C-alpha cells in the first residue's frame, strides 16, 4: 500500500495495515518532499514522494490510501483509478455530490476495490445491532435518533482547513462528523433517509489563524494570528424522514465543551430499542417496555455469528476505536484478495456509492437550511 496525505488519521491507516501482517507499507506522499521525508521517517516507511502522482506511478504500490484534505479527494482518487489502483479513501468522499457521482462511475469502470472509511461500522456491537434489527428482534423501526458532538473547535484560536470552504467544502460539521452519523444510521437500520429538515448555525463566525491548519484534536500554537471569517456550520440539528415511514433526528456540533467524540445512535422499534455509544463502545443497551432493560457486553460468545468475526478479545477485554478501524481495513483487503467484485464485497464495507450518498445527504441538509428550514428530498439513486 501507499499512503497519500499523512496527517492525523494517516497513522491509523498505517497501523491497521501493519496489523494485517501480510501487506507492505511501500511509500508515503506528502504536500512536499520535506514533509514526506519527515513522515516517512516517523512512520518507518522507506520511500517518500513529494507529489501524489509520483506515488501513484510507483509500480510496487497496488492499493492507495487517500487521507488528504477534502478538496484533494477528487483529483487523487481519479488519478489512482486511472492507474488501475485499488483505493481506500477517507470520508467525506467528495466535497459535492457531482464529484462523488463521477468517482463512483470511475471506480466501476476501473473494476477495482473502492472503500470509504466510515469506520464506525467496524465496531462489533454495531454489527450486532444491525443483525438484530435485520432479524426482526426490534420489530419495525419507528424512530432513529442520536447525535455526534465534539469540542475540539471550541477555542476560536483553532483554525483548520475544515473551516476553509476551498479545502473542506461548504459544510463543516455535517460533512466531517454528520456524514459518519448518517452512514451509521442507515447501515444499522437498513433504512434510507428520504427527506431532511435542517437548522444550522455558525457559533464561532470569526476564528484566528496562525497560517497553519490545526490537525483535529491537536493543541494550537501561540504564533501571531489573523482573523478569518467562517461561514460553515459548527452546530446543527436535522429532522429526518426515512423510507417506509420511520422518523428520526440528530444533532452535530464541534464547539461543545466536554464532548470529545460523543457519537450516539438509538433505534426504537415496536418491540424493543437499541442504543450504542461510541465512547462506551463495548456495550449495547437494549430497551424493553414489558421487562427490565439490559446491557449487552461485547463478548464473542454472546454476539451473533455475523458479528463474532469482528471481536478479537474475550469478554471483559476492552476493544476500541483502532480495533474497529482495523476491522474495516481487514475487510477491505479481504475484498481485494477476493477479486474486488461487487458479489464478494463484505456487508460491512462502505463503498464509493455510500460516500456519494453521504454527499447527497449533506447537500440536501444545506439546501433545507438555506431555504429557511423546509423539508428537502434527498437526491441520488446509486446503489453500492
Short mmCIF file of C-alpha atoms in Angstrom, two decimals:
data_model
loop_
_atom_site.label_atom_id
_atom_site.label_comp_id
_atom_site.label_asym_id
_atom_site.label_seq_id
_atom_site.Cartn_x
_atom_site.Cartn_y
_atom_site.Cartn_z
CA UNK A 1 0.00 0.00 0.00
CA UNK A 2 0.92 3.63 -0.41
CA UNK A 3 -0.43 6.47 1.75
CA UNK A 4 -1.15 9.94 0.38
CA UNK A 5 -1.67 12.69 2.98
CA UNK A 6 -0.03 11.54 6.25
CA UNK A 7 -1.99 13.64 8.79
CA UNK A 8 -3.91 12.68 11.95
CA UNK A 9 -5.74 9.67 10.53
CA UNK A 10 -2.90 8.55 8.23
CA UNK A 11 -1.03 6.99 11.13
CA UNK A 12 -4.06 4.85 11.92
CA UNK A 13 -4.28 3.62 8.30
CA UNK A 14 -0.65 2.50 8.52
CA UNK A 15 -1.16 0.89 11.92
CA UNK A 16 -4.21 -1.05 10.70
CA UNK A 17 -2.45 -2.27 7.56
CA UNK A 18 0.60 -3.40 9.53
CA UNK A 19 -1.64 -5.35 11.90
CA UNK A 20 -2.78 -7.42 8.91
CA UNK A 21 0.71 -8.90 8.77
CA UNK A 22 0.79 -9.58 5.04
CA UNK A 23 0.61 -6.13 3.43
CA UNK A 24 3.71 -3.99 2.94
CA UNK A 25 3.61 -0.23 3.50
CA UNK A 26 5.69 0.82 0.50
CA UNK A 27 5.57 4.61 0.35
CA UNK A 28 4.20 7.90 1.66
CA UNK A 29 3.40 11.04 -0.34
CA UNK A 30 3.09 14.45 1.30
CA UNK A 31 2.49 18.04 0.27
CA UNK A 32 6.25 18.50 -0.23
CA UNK A 33 9.32 16.31 -0.36
CA UNK A 34 10.42 17.68 3.02
CA UNK A 35 7.15 16.84 4.77
CA UNK A 36 7.01 13.43 3.09
CA UNK A 37 10.56 12.65 4.23
CA UNK A 38 9.68 13.63 7.81
CA UNK A 39 6.56 11.47 7.91
CA UNK A 40 8.29 8.52 6.22
CA UNK A 41 10.98 8.66 8.91
CA UNK A 42 8.35 8.94 11.66
CA UNK A 43 6.31 6.00 10.33
CA UNK A 44 9.38 3.94 9.34
CA UNK A 45 8.48 3.79 5.65
CA UNK A 46 11.31 3.52 3.11
CA UNK A 47 10.01 5.64 0.22
CA UNK A 48 8.79 9.24 0.32
CA UNK A 49 7.31 11.25 -2.55
CA UNK A 50 6.70 14.99 -2.76
CA UNK A 51 3.65 14.54 -5.01
CA UNK A 52 0.72 12.15 -5.03
CA UNK A 53 1.17 11.36 -8.72
CA UNK A 54 4.71 10.12 -8.11
CA UNK A 55 3.41 7.65 -5.53
CA UNK A 56 0.57 6.53 -7.78
CA UNK A 57 3.11 5.91 -10.55
CA UNK A 58 5.16 3.59 -8.30
CA UNK A 59 4.59 0.09 -9.76
CA UNK A 60 5.09 -1.52 -6.34
CA UNK A 61 2.01 0.23 -4.93
CA UNK A 62 -1.20 -1.71 -5.52
CA UNK A 63 -3.53 0.00 -3.04
CA UNK A 64 -3.80 3.76 -2.49
CA UNK A 65 -4.91 5.09 0.92
CA UNK A 66 -6.11 8.65 0.45
CA UNK A 67 -6.09 10.71 3.68
CA UNK A 68 -5.64 14.14 2.13
CA UNK A 69 -7.78 17.22 2.94
CA UNK A 70 -11.25 17.06 1.39
CA UNK A 71 -10.54 19.19 -1.70
CA UNK A 72 -7.84 16.77 -2.83
CA UNK A 73 -10.00 13.65 -2.59
CA UNK A 74 -11.35 14.02 -6.13
CA UNK A 75 -8.07 14.55 -8.04
CA UNK A 76 -6.15 11.96 -6.00
CA UNK A 77 -8.85 9.30 -6.33
CA UNK A 78 -9.39 9.92 -10.04
CA UNK A 79 -5.64 9.68 -10.71
CA UNK A 80 -5.41 6.44 -8.72
CA UNK A 81 -8.38 4.93 -10.55
CA UNK A 82 -6.90 5.96 -13.92
CA UNK A 83 -3.81 3.98 -12.93
CA UNK A 84 -5.93 0.93 -12.07
CA UNK A 85 -5.12 1.05 -8.35
CA UNK A 86 -7.47 -0.01 -5.56
CA UNK A 87 -8.49 2.98 -3.40
CA UNK A 88 -9.34 3.35 0.27
CA UNK A 89 -10.38 6.97 0.81
CA UNK A 90 -11.08 8.93 3.95
CA UNK A 91 -14.52 10.49 4.30
CA UNK A 92 -16.18 12.57 3.05
CA UNK A 93 -15.56 11.03 -0.36
CA UNK A 94 -16.10 14.34 -2.15
CA UNK A 95 -16.93 17.95 -1.32
CA UNK A 96 -20.01 17.84 -3.54
CA UNK A 97 -22.37 15.20 -4.86
CA UNK A 98 -21.44 15.62 -8.52
CA UNK A 99 -17.77 14.85 -7.83
CA UNK A 100 -18.89 11.86 -5.77
CA UNK A 101 -21.02 10.55 -8.62
CA UNK A 102 -18.11 10.82 -11.05
CA UNK A 103 -15.85 8.95 -8.61
CA UNK A 104 -18.40 6.12 -8.32
CA UNK A 105 -18.62 5.78 -12.09
CA UNK A 106 -14.82 5.87 -12.48
CA UNK A 107 -14.40 3.15 -9.85
CA UNK A 108 -16.98 0.94 -11.59
CA UNK A 109 -15.20 1.40 -14.91
CA UNK A 110 -11.81 0.59 -13.35
CA UNK A 111 -13.23 -2.57 -11.69
CA UNK A 112 -11.15 -2.05 -8.55
CA UNK A 113 -11.92 -2.03 -4.84
CA UNK A 114 -13.28 1.33 -3.68
CA UNK A 115 -13.79 1.92 0.03
CA UNK A 116 -14.72 4.95 2.17
CA UNK A 117 -13.62 4.87 5.81
CA UNK A 118 -16.93 5.07 7.63
CA UNK A 119 -15.05 3.17 10.29
CA UNK A 120 -17.71 3.05 13.00
CA UNK A 121 -19.28 0.21 11.03
CA UNK A 122 -16.32 -1.86 12.23
CA UNK A 123 -17.45 -1.98 15.86
CA UNK A 124 -18.66 -5.48 16.78
CA UNK A 125 -21.73 -4.23 18.64
CA UNK A 126 -22.68 -2.00 15.70
CA UNK A 127 -22.81 -5.15 13.60
CA UNK A 128 -24.67 -6.92 16.41
CA UNK A 129 -27.33 -4.17 16.38
CA UNK A 130 -27.60 -4.30 12.58
CA UNK A 131 -28.11 -8.06 12.59
CA UNK A 132 -30.64 -7.91 15.44
CA UNK A 133 -32.72 -5.38 13.53
CA UNK A 134 -32.44 -7.33 10.27
CA UNK A 135 -33.53 -10.45 12.16
CA UNK A 136 -36.65 -8.77 13.49
CA UNK A 137 -35.62 -8.54 17.16
CA UNK A 138 -36.78 -4.92 17.49
CA UNK A 139 -39.85 -5.12 15.28
CA UNK A 140 -40.44 -2.41 12.72
CA UNK A 141 -38.40 0.71 13.48
CA UNK A 142 -40.34 3.89 14.27
CA UNK A 143 -37.65 6.33 15.45
CA UNK A 144 -33.91 6.62 14.70
CA UNK A 145 -32.10 9.37 16.59
CA UNK A 146 -28.89 10.47 18.26
CA UNK A 147 -26.01 12.90 17.99
CA UNK A 148 -22.33 13.34 17.24
CA UNK A 149 -20.79 16.01 19.46
CA UNK A 150 -17.17 17.18 19.87
CA UNK A 151 -15.37 20.14 21.45
CA UNK A 152 -12.04 20.38 19.61
CA UNK A 153 -13.09 23.57 17.77
CA UNK A 154 -14.49 25.36 20.84
CA UNK A 155 -11.47 27.69 21.03
CA UNK A 156 -11.65 30.43 18.33
CA UNK A 157 -7.85 30.11 18.01
CA UNK A 158 -8.31 26.69 16.45
CA UNK A 159 -8.41 27.18 12.69
CA UNK A 160 -8.43 24.10 10.50
CA UNK A 161 -8.61 23.59 6.75
CA UNK A 162 -12.06 22.18 7.54
CA UNK A 163 -13.20 25.78 8.13
CA UNK A 164 -11.96 26.89 4.70
CA UNK A 165 -14.62 26.19 2.05
CA UNK A 166 -11.96 25.95 -0.67
CA UNK A 167 -10.37 23.00 1.16
CA UNK A 168 -13.05 21.47 3.36
CA UNK A 169 -16.11 22.28 1.27
CA UNK A 170 -19.08 24.49 2.13
CA UNK A 171 -20.08 22.19 5.03
CA UNK A 172 -18.01 21.64 8.15
CA UNK A 173 -19.64 19.70 11.00
CA UNK A 174 -22.18 17.93 8.76
CA UNK A 175 -19.58 16.82 6.23
CA UNK A 176 -16.99 15.89 8.85
CA UNK A 177 -18.98 14.05 11.52
CA UNK A 178 -22.62 14.24 10.41
CA UNK A 179 -21.62 12.04 7.48
CA UNK A 180 -20.48 9.38 9.96
CA UNK A 181 -23.74 9.51 11.92
CA UNK A 182 -25.97 9.28 8.84
CA UNK A 183 -23.98 6.41 7.36
CA UNK A 184 -24.18 4.54 10.66
CA UNK A 185 -27.93 5.20 10.99
CA UNK A 186 -28.68 3.88 7.50
CA UNK A 187 -26.28 0.94 7.79
CA UNK A 188 -27.61 -0.27 11.14
CA UNK A 189 -31.30 0.41 10.49
CA UNK A 190 -31.36 -0.89 6.92
CA UNK A 191 -33.46 2.18 6.06
CA UNK A 192 -32.69 5.06 3.70
CA UNK A 193 -33.24 8.69 4.64
CA UNK A 194 -35.86 10.08 2.27
CA UNK A 195 -36.02 13.77 3.26
CA UNK A 196 -34.47 16.19 5.75
CA UNK A 197 -35.19 19.46 7.54
CA UNK A 198 -32.08 21.21 8.84
CA UNK A 199 -31.37 24.09 11.24
CA UNK A 200 -27.68 25.04 11.09
CA UNK A 201 -25.58 27.59 12.99
CA UNK A 202 -22.08 29.03 12.99
CA UNK A 203 -21.42 29.54 16.70
CA UNK A 204 -17.92 30.95 16.11
CA UNK A 205 -18.09 33.16 12.96
CA UNK A 206 -14.55 34.53 13.39
CA UNK A 207 -11.54 32.32 14.01
CA UNK A 208 -7.90 33.28 14.38
CA UNK A 209 -5.37 31.57 12.15
CA UNK A 210 -1.61 31.31 12.58
CA UNK A 211 -1.31 30.48 8.89
CA UNK A 212 -1.06 26.75 9.55
CA UNK A 213 -4.01 24.38 9.70
CA UNK A 214 -4.56 22.66 13.05
CA UNK A 215 -4.98 18.90 12.87
CA UNK A 216 -8.11 17.53 14.51
CA UNK A 217 -7.81 17.20 18.29
CA UNK A 218 -4.37 18.89 18.38
CA UNK A 219 -3.37 21.78 20.61
CA UNK A 220 -2.89 25.13 18.88
CA UNK A 221 0.36 27.10 18.99
CA UNK A 222 0.94 30.64 20.24
CA UNK A 223 2.05 32.20 16.95
CA UNK A 224 0.66 35.55 15.82
CA UNK A 225 -2.82 35.15 14.35
CA UNK A 226 -5.08 36.85 11.87
CA UNK A 227 -8.88 36.96 11.95
CA UNK A 228 -10.70 34.74 9.42
CA UNK A 229 -14.45 34.89 8.79
CA UNK A 230 -16.07 31.46 8.92
CA UNK A 231 -19.42 30.64 7.31
CA UNK A 232 -19.57 26.83 7.56
CA UNK A 233 -21.75 25.34 10.30
CA UNK A 234 -20.20 24.15 13.55
CA UNK A 235 -23.56 23.22 15.12
CA UNK A 236 -26.75 21.84 13.65
CA UNK A 237 -29.89 19.77 14.17
CA UNK A 238 -31.75 17.81 11.50
CA UNK A 239 -35.17 16.15 11.38
CA UNK A 240 -35.34 13.01 9.24
CA UNK A 241 -37.96 11.04 7.36
CA UNK A 242 -36.96 7.52 6.37
CA UNK A 243 -38.36 5.48 3.52
CA UNK A 244 -41.04 3.22 4.95
CA UNK A 245 -42.34 5.81 7.41
CA UNK A 246 -39.86 5.85 10.29
CA UNK A 247 -38.93 9.26 11.71
CA UNK A 248 -35.62 10.49 13.05
CA UNK A 249 -33.43 13.32 14.24
CA UNK A 250 -29.81 14.04 15.06
CA UNK A 251 -27.57 16.90 16.15
CA UNK A 252 -23.93 17.60 15.34
CA UNK A 253 -21.53 20.07 16.89
CA UNK A 254 -17.79 20.60 17.29
CA UNK A 255 -17.90 23.55 19.72
CA UNK A 256 -19.50 21.83 22.74
CA UNK A 257 -17.19 21.73 25.79
CA UNK A 258 -16.78 18.33 27.39
CA UNK A 259 -17.86 16.29 24.39
CA UNK A 260 -14.75 14.65 22.99
CA UNK A 261 -16.04 12.12 20.47
CA UNK A 262 -19.61 11.64 21.64
CA UNK A 263 -21.40 9.65 18.95
CA UNK A 264 -24.74 8.11 19.99
CA UNK A 265 -27.19 6.12 17.85
CA UNK A 266 -30.54 4.91 19.20
CA UNK A 267 -33.09 2.89 17.23
CA UNK A 268 -36.59 2.36 18.59
CA UNK A 269 -38.73 -0.46 17.24
CA UNK A 270 -42.23 -1.66 18.00
CA UNK A 271 -40.97 -4.39 20.37
CA UNK A 272 -37.58 -3.15 21.66
CA UNK A 273 -34.94 -0.45 21.37
CA UNK A 274 -31.18 -0.47 20.84
CA UNK A 275 -28.64 2.22 21.75
CA UNK A 276 -24.90 2.34 21.06
CA UNK A 277 -22.46 4.99 22.33
CA UNK A 278 -19.04 5.30 20.69
CA UNK A 279 -17.41 6.38 23.97
CA UNK A 280 -18.78 3.22 25.63
CA UNK A 281 -18.48 1.07 22.55
CA UNK A 282 -18.16 -2.28 24.32
CA UNK A 283 -21.79 -2.07 25.47
CA UNK A 284 -25.11 -2.23 23.62
CA UNK A 285 -28.19 -1.01 25.55
CA UNK A 286 -31.37 -2.99 24.89
CA UNK A 287 -34.62 -1.36 25.99
CA UNK A 288 -37.93 -3.12 26.71
CA UNK A 289 -41.43 -1.99 27.66
CA UNK A 290 -42.61 -5.12 29.48
CA UNK A 291 -39.44 -6.37 31.19
CA UNK A 292 -36.21 -4.90 32.59
CA UNK A 293 -33.81 -3.19 30.24
CA UNK A 294 -30.37 -4.77 29.84
CA UNK A 295 -26.88 -4.01 28.62
CA UNK A 296 -25.13 -6.49 26.35
CA UNK A 297 -21.35 -6.54 26.73
CA UNK A 298 -19.03 -7.21 23.83
CA UNK A 299 -18.23 -10.91 24.07
CA UNK A 300 -17.52 -13.35 21.22
CA UNK A 301 -19.60 -16.00 22.98
CA UNK A 302 -22.68 -13.74 23.14
CA UNK A 303 -22.83 -11.87 19.84
CA UNK A 304 -24.41 -13.35 16.72
CA UNK A 305 -22.21 -15.31 14.33
CA UNK A 306 -22.19 -12.46 11.82
CA UNK A 307 -20.67 -10.10 14.40
CA UNK A 308 -18.31 -12.58 16.09
CA UNK A 309 -15.64 -12.20 13.42
CA UNK A 310 -15.15 -8.58 14.46
CA UNK A 311 -14.42 -9.41 18.11
CA UNK A 312 -10.72 -10.04 18.77
CA UNK A 313 -10.60 -10.45 22.55
CA UNK A 314 -12.62 -12.41 25.14
CA UNK A 315 -15.42 -10.78 27.11
CA UNK A 316 -14.21 -8.22 29.65
CA UNK A 317 -11.22 -7.27 27.48
CA UNK A 318 -11.98 -3.83 26.08
CA UNK A 319 -11.58 -3.08 22.38
CA UNK A 320 -11.55 0.42 20.94
CA UNK A 321 -11.52 2.86 18.05
CA UNK A 322 -8.35 1.44 16.45
CA UNK A 323 -9.76 -2.10 16.56
CA UNK A 324 -12.94 -1.06 14.75
CA UNK A 325 -10.82 0.76 12.17
CA UNK A 326 -8.73 -2.39 11.74
CA UNK A 327 -11.90 -4.42 11.12
CA UNK A 328 -12.83 -2.18 8.20
CA UNK A 329 -9.31 -2.29 6.73
CA UNK A 330 -9.20 -6.10 7.15
CA UNK A 331 -12.47 -6.45 5.23
CA UNK A 332 -11.17 -4.08 2.55
CA UNK A 333 -8.05 -6.16 1.91
CA UNK A 334 -10.07 -9.36 2.07
CA UNK A 335 -12.26 -7.95 -0.67
CA UNK A 336 -9.21 -7.01 -2.74
CA UNK A 337 -7.76 -10.53 -2.41
CA UNK A 338 -11.12 -12.00 -3.50
CA UNK A 339 -11.09 -10.03 -6.74
CA UNK A 340 -12.93 -6.88 -5.59
CA UNK A 341 -16.12 -7.82 -7.42
CA UNK A 342 -19.47 -6.50 -6.16
CA UNK A 343 -20.51 -10.08 -5.35
CA UNK A 344 -17.60 -10.65 -2.94
CA UNK A 345 -17.87 -7.36 -1.00
CA UNK A 346 -18.36 -7.88 2.77
CA UNK A 347 -21.60 -6.41 4.11
CA UNK A 348 -19.68 -4.15 6.49
CA UNK A 349 -17.69 -2.36 3.80
CA UNK A 350 -18.79 1.15 2.73
CA UNK A 351 -18.01 1.85 -0.93
CA UNK A 352 -17.81 4.99 -3.05
CA UNK A 353 -21.55 4.62 -3.61
CA UNK A 354 -22.01 5.12 0.14
CA UNK A 355 -19.69 8.12 0.01
CA UNK A 356 -21.72 9.60 -2.84
CA UNK A 357 -24.93 9.05 -0.90
CA UNK A 358 -23.38 10.89 2.08
CA UNK A 359 -22.63 13.88 -0.16
CA UNK A 360 -26.25 13.86 -1.39
CA UNK A 361 -27.50 13.85 2.21
CA UNK A 362 -25.29 16.78 3.22
CA UNK A 363 -26.32 18.78 0.14
CA UNK A 364 -30.00 18.19 0.95
CA UNK A 365 -29.43 19.43 4.51
CA UNK A 366 -27.64 22.56 3.29
CA UNK A 367 -30.46 23.27 0.84
CA UNK A 368 -33.06 22.78 3.55
CA UNK A 369 -31.38 25.27 5.84
CA UNK A 370 -30.74 27.80 3.05
CA UNK A 371 -34.46 27.70 2.15
CA UNK A 372 -35.35 28.72 5.69
CA UNK A 373 -35.85 25.31 7.25
CA UNK A 374 -38.10 23.38 4.89
CA UNK A 375 -38.27 19.67 4.07
CA UNK A 376 -35.88 18.70 1.28
CA UNK A 377 -35.92 15.39 -0.62
CA UNK A 378 -32.59 13.55 -0.85
CA UNK A 379 -31.42 13.12 -4.43
CA UNK A 380 -29.09 10.47 -5.84
CA UNK A 381 -30.09 6.90 -6.56
CA UNK A 382 -26.87 4.90 -6.92
CA UNK A 383 -26.60 1.64 -5.01
CA UNK A 384 -23.48 0.05 -3.58
#
